[in-house]
PDB file of C-alpha atoms in Angstrom:
ATOM      1  CA  CYS O 801    -207.742  16.315-101.426  1.00  0.00           C
ATOM      2  CA  LEU O 802    -208.614  14.549-104.767  1.00  0.00           C
ATOM      3  CA  ASN O 803    -206.283  17.257-106.351  1.00  0.00           C
ATOM      4  CA  ILE O 804    -203.627  16.249-104.218  1.00  0.00           C
ATOM      5  CA  LEU O 805    -204.067  12.494-104.948  1.00  0.00           C
ATOM      6  CA  ILE O 806    -204.169  13.065-108.730  1.00  0.00           C
ATOM      7  CA  TYR O 807    -201.176  15.325-108.534  1.00  0.00           C
ATOM      8  CA  PHE O 808    -199.092  12.958-106.915  1.00  0.00           C
ATOM      9  CA  LEU O 809    -200.238   9.935-109.202  1.00  0.00           C
ATOM     10  CA  ILE O 810    -199.279  12.315-112.203  1.00  0.00           C
ATOM     11  CA  LEU O 811    -195.886  13.642-110.751  1.00  0.00           C
ATOM     12  CA  PHE O 812    -194.753  10.382-109.350  1.00  0.00           C
ATOM     13  CA  PHE O 813    -195.616   8.574-112.684  1.00  0.00           C
ATOM     14  CA  ARG O 814    -193.904  11.018-114.720  1.00  0.00           C
ATOM     15  CA  ILE O 815    -190.486  11.014-112.641  1.00  0.00           C
ATOM     16  CA  VAL O 816    -190.296   7.323-112.492  1.00  0.00           C
ATOM     17  CA  PHE O 817    -191.262   6.154-116.121  1.00  0.00           C
ATOM     18  CA  ALA O 818    -189.456   9.222-117.803  1.00  0.00           C
ATOM     19  CA  ASP O 819    -186.137   8.020-115.998  1.00  0.00           C
ATOM     20  CA  PHE O 820    -186.696   4.576-116.769  1.00  0.00           C
ATOM     21  CA  PHE O 821    -187.436   5.414-120.443  1.00  0.00           C
ATOM     22  CA  ILE O 822    -184.768   7.710-120.877  1.00  0.00           C
ATOM     23  CA  MET O 823    -182.282   5.105-119.475  1.00  0.00           C
ATOM     24  CA  ASN O 824    -183.639   2.381-121.717  1.00  0.00           C
ATOM     25  CA  LEU O 825    -183.548   4.545-124.782  1.00  0.00           C
ATOM     26  CA  ILE O 826    -179.747   5.255-124.130  1.00  0.00           C
ATOM     27  CA  LEU O 827    -179.224   1.505-123.703  1.00  0.00           C
ATOM     28  CA  TRP O 828    -181.295   0.726-126.905  1.00  0.00           C
ATOM     29  CA  VAL O 829    -179.112   3.608-128.830  1.00  0.00           C
ATOM     30  CA  LYS O 830    -175.958   1.793-127.972  1.00  0.00           C
ATOM     31  CA  GLY O 831    -177.303  -1.404-128.944  1.00  0.00           C
ATOM     32  CA  SER O 832    -176.974  -3.116-125.534  1.00  0.00           C
ATOM     33  CA  SER O 833    -178.762  -6.239-124.696  1.00  0.00           C
ATOM     34  CA  ALA O 834    -179.707  -4.908-121.537  1.00  0.00           C
ATOM     35  CA  ALA O 835    -182.532  -2.908-123.198  1.00  0.00           C
ATOM     36  CA  ILE O 836    -186.121  -3.598-122.479  1.00  0.00           C
ATOM     37  CA  PRO O 837    -188.302  -4.395-125.434  1.00  0.00           C
ATOM     38  CA  PHE O 838    -191.079  -2.039-126.304  1.00  0.00           C
ATOM     39  CA  GLY O 839    -193.671  -4.703-125.623  1.00  0.00           C
ATOM     40  CA  THR O 840    -192.492  -5.037-122.167  1.00  0.00           C
ATOM     41  CA  LEU O 841    -192.417  -1.225-121.510  1.00  0.00           C
ATOM     42  CA  VAL O 842    -196.110  -1.188-122.834  1.00  0.00           C
ATOM     43  CA  ALA O 843    -196.941  -4.079-120.365  1.00  0.00           C
ATOM     44  CA  ILE O 844    -195.145  -2.033-117.345  1.00  0.00           C
ATOM     45  CA  LEU O 845    -197.510   1.057-118.278  1.00  0.00           C
ATOM     46  CA  ALA O 846    -200.480  -1.183-118.441  1.00  0.00           C
ATOM     47  CA  MET O 847    -199.707  -2.707-115.051  1.00  0.00           C
ATOM     48  CA  TRP O 848    -199.207   0.569-113.695  1.00  0.00           C
ATOM     49  CA  PHE O 849    -202.559   2.028-114.755  1.00  0.00           C
ATOM     50  CA  GLY O 850    -204.370  -1.151-114.020  1.00  0.00           C
ATOM     51  CA  ILE O 851    -202.792  -1.956-110.578  1.00  0.00           C
ATOM     52  CA  SER O 852    -201.098   0.909-109.085  1.00  0.00           C
ATOM     53  CA  VAL O 853    -203.647   3.718-109.906  1.00  0.00           C
ATOM     54  CA  PRO O 854    -206.677   2.071-108.846  1.00  0.00           C
ATOM     55  CA  LEU O 855    -204.939   0.966-105.472  1.00  0.00           C
ATOM     56  CA  THR O 856    -203.935   4.456-104.857  1.00  0.00           C
ATOM     57  CA  PHE O 857    -207.661   5.812-105.277  1.00  0.00           C
ATOM     58  CA  VAL O 858    -208.810   2.784-103.048  1.00  0.00           C
ATOM     59  CA  GLY O 859    -206.315   3.567-100.448  1.00  0.00           C
ATOM     60  CA  ALA O 860    -207.268   7.259-100.539  1.00  0.00           C
ATOM     61  CA  TYR O 861    -210.637   6.531-100.168  1.00  0.00           C
ATOM     62  CA  PHE O 862    -210.398   4.396 -96.850  1.00  0.00           C
ATOM     63  CA  GLY O 863    -207.818   6.877 -95.714  1.00  0.00           C
ATOM     64  CA  PHE O 864    -209.961  10.121 -96.145  1.00  0.00           C
ATOM     65  CA  LYS O 865    -213.048   7.930 -94.578  1.00  0.00           C
ATOM     66  CA  GLU O 866    -210.945   7.110 -91.131  1.00  0.00           C
ATOM     67  CA  LYS O 867    -211.469   9.706 -88.132  1.00  0.00           C
ATOM     68  CA  PRO O 868    -208.771  11.766 -87.427  1.00  0.00           C
ATOM     69  CA  ILE O 869    -206.476  10.799 -84.634  1.00  0.00           C
ATOM     70  CA  GLU O 870    -207.245  12.124 -81.319  1.00  0.00           C
ATOM     71  CA  HIS O 871    -204.490  12.411 -78.907  1.00  0.00           C
ATOM     72  CA  PRO O 872    -205.003  10.959 -75.457  1.00  0.00           C
ATOM     73  CA  VAL O 873    -203.704  13.999 -73.340  1.00  0.00           C
ATOM     74  CA  ARG O 874    -204.092  17.744 -73.631  1.00  0.00           C
ATOM     75  CA  THR O 875    -200.987  19.891 -74.161  1.00  0.00           C
ATOM     76  CA  ASN O 876    -200.118  22.267 -71.799  1.00  0.00           C
ATOM     77  CA  GLN O 877    -200.659  25.801 -72.642  1.00  0.00           C
ATOM     78  CA  ILE O 878    -197.352  26.923 -70.789  1.00  0.00           C
ATOM     79  CA  PRO O 879    -194.207  26.116 -73.009  1.00  0.00           C
ATOM     80  CA  ARG O 880    -191.658  24.210 -71.159  1.00  0.00           C
ATOM     81  CA  GLN O 881    -187.806  25.114 -71.264  1.00  0.00           C
ATOM     82  CA  ILE O 882    -185.863  23.004 -73.679  1.00  0.00           C
ATOM     83  CA  PRO O 883    -182.307  21.938 -72.151  1.00  0.00           C
ATOM     84  CA  GLU O 884    -179.260  23.085 -73.988  1.00  0.00           C
ATOM     85  CA  GLN O 885    -178.134  20.516 -76.461  1.00  0.00           C
ATOM     86  CA  SER O 886    -174.863  18.633 -76.443  1.00  0.00           C
ATOM     87  CA  PHE O 887    -172.265  19.505 -79.143  1.00  0.00           C
ATOM     88  CA  PHE O 888    -172.848  16.403 -80.825  1.00  0.00           C
ATOM     89  CA  THR O 889    -176.759  16.773 -81.409  1.00  0.00           C
ATOM     90  CA  LYS O 890    -176.064  19.774 -83.539  1.00  0.00           C
ATOM     91  CA  PRO O 891    -176.055  19.252 -87.366  1.00  0.00           C
ATOM     92  CA  LEU O 892    -172.450  19.936 -88.413  1.00  0.00           C
ATOM     93  CA  PRO O 893    -170.833  17.561 -86.049  1.00  0.00           C
ATOM     94  CA  GLY O 894    -173.467  14.845 -86.862  1.00  0.00           C
ATOM     95  CA  ILE O 895    -172.543  15.396 -90.452  1.00  0.00           C
ATOM     96  CA  ILE O 896    -168.856  15.288 -90.035  1.00  0.00           C
ATOM     97  CA  MET O 897    -169.170  12.082 -87.752  1.00  0.00           C
ATOM     98  CA  GLY O 898    -171.540  10.483 -90.063  1.00  0.00           C
ATOM     99  CA  GLY O 899    -169.186  10.917 -92.857  1.00  0.00           C
ATOM    100  CA  ILE O 900    -165.722  10.201 -91.310  1.00  0.00           C
ATOM    101  CA  LEU O 901    -166.751   7.082 -89.501  1.00  0.00           C
ATOM    102  CA  PRO O 902    -167.637   4.931 -92.533  1.00  0.00           C
ATOM    103  CA  PHE O 903    -165.283   6.574 -94.787  1.00  0.00           C
ATOM    104  CA  GLY O 904    -162.584   5.671 -92.217  1.00  0.00           C
ATOM    105  CA  CYS O 905    -163.532   2.285 -91.634  1.00  0.00           C
ATOM    106  CA  ILE O 906    -163.825   1.485 -95.509  1.00  0.00           C
ATOM    107  CA  PHE O 907    -160.363   3.424 -96.080  1.00  0.00           C
ATOM    108  CA  ILE O 908    -158.686   1.304 -93.434  1.00  0.00           C
ATOM    109  CA  GLN O 909    -160.113  -2.128 -94.797  1.00  0.00           C
ATOM    110  CA  LEU O 910    -158.757  -1.106 -98.347  1.00  0.00           C
ATOM    111  CA  PHE O 911    -155.453   0.005 -97.066  1.00  0.00           C
ATOM    112  CA  PHE O 912    -154.657  -3.266 -95.447  1.00  0.00           C
ATOM    113  CA  ILE O 913    -156.205  -5.170 -98.411  1.00  0.00           C
ATOM    114  CA  LEU O 914    -154.102  -3.266-101.061  1.00  0.00           C
ATOM    115  CA  ASN O 915    -150.943  -3.424 -98.789  1.00  0.00           C
ATOM    116  CA  SER O 916    -151.107  -7.114 -98.839  1.00  0.00           C
ATOM    117  CA  ILE O 917    -151.147  -7.472-102.406  1.00  0.00           C
TER     118      ILE O 917
END
């Protein structure tokens, strides 16, 4: 379990800090005032190793020390039948409805706003 914890810390840190550093490097090369100074990057790195890493280990220690969750009832050995699902609970109609409704709402609002100009 310690391997998983260390793997998570290293992987998460690499992804977040590399992304942040690359974006800041691009801003620095372009001469933007939005680029973060090097000292601030070092301070963020120090806070990461000084706060986040120890708290992750403390949380893992207390998490692994807890008893596993016991379910209050036994599960039945005979599986029950699952009823037939409606058409809108299947993935494709859900994806279509989840995309068309927000798009339609924004499209209609923008249509009326741009027509009034």
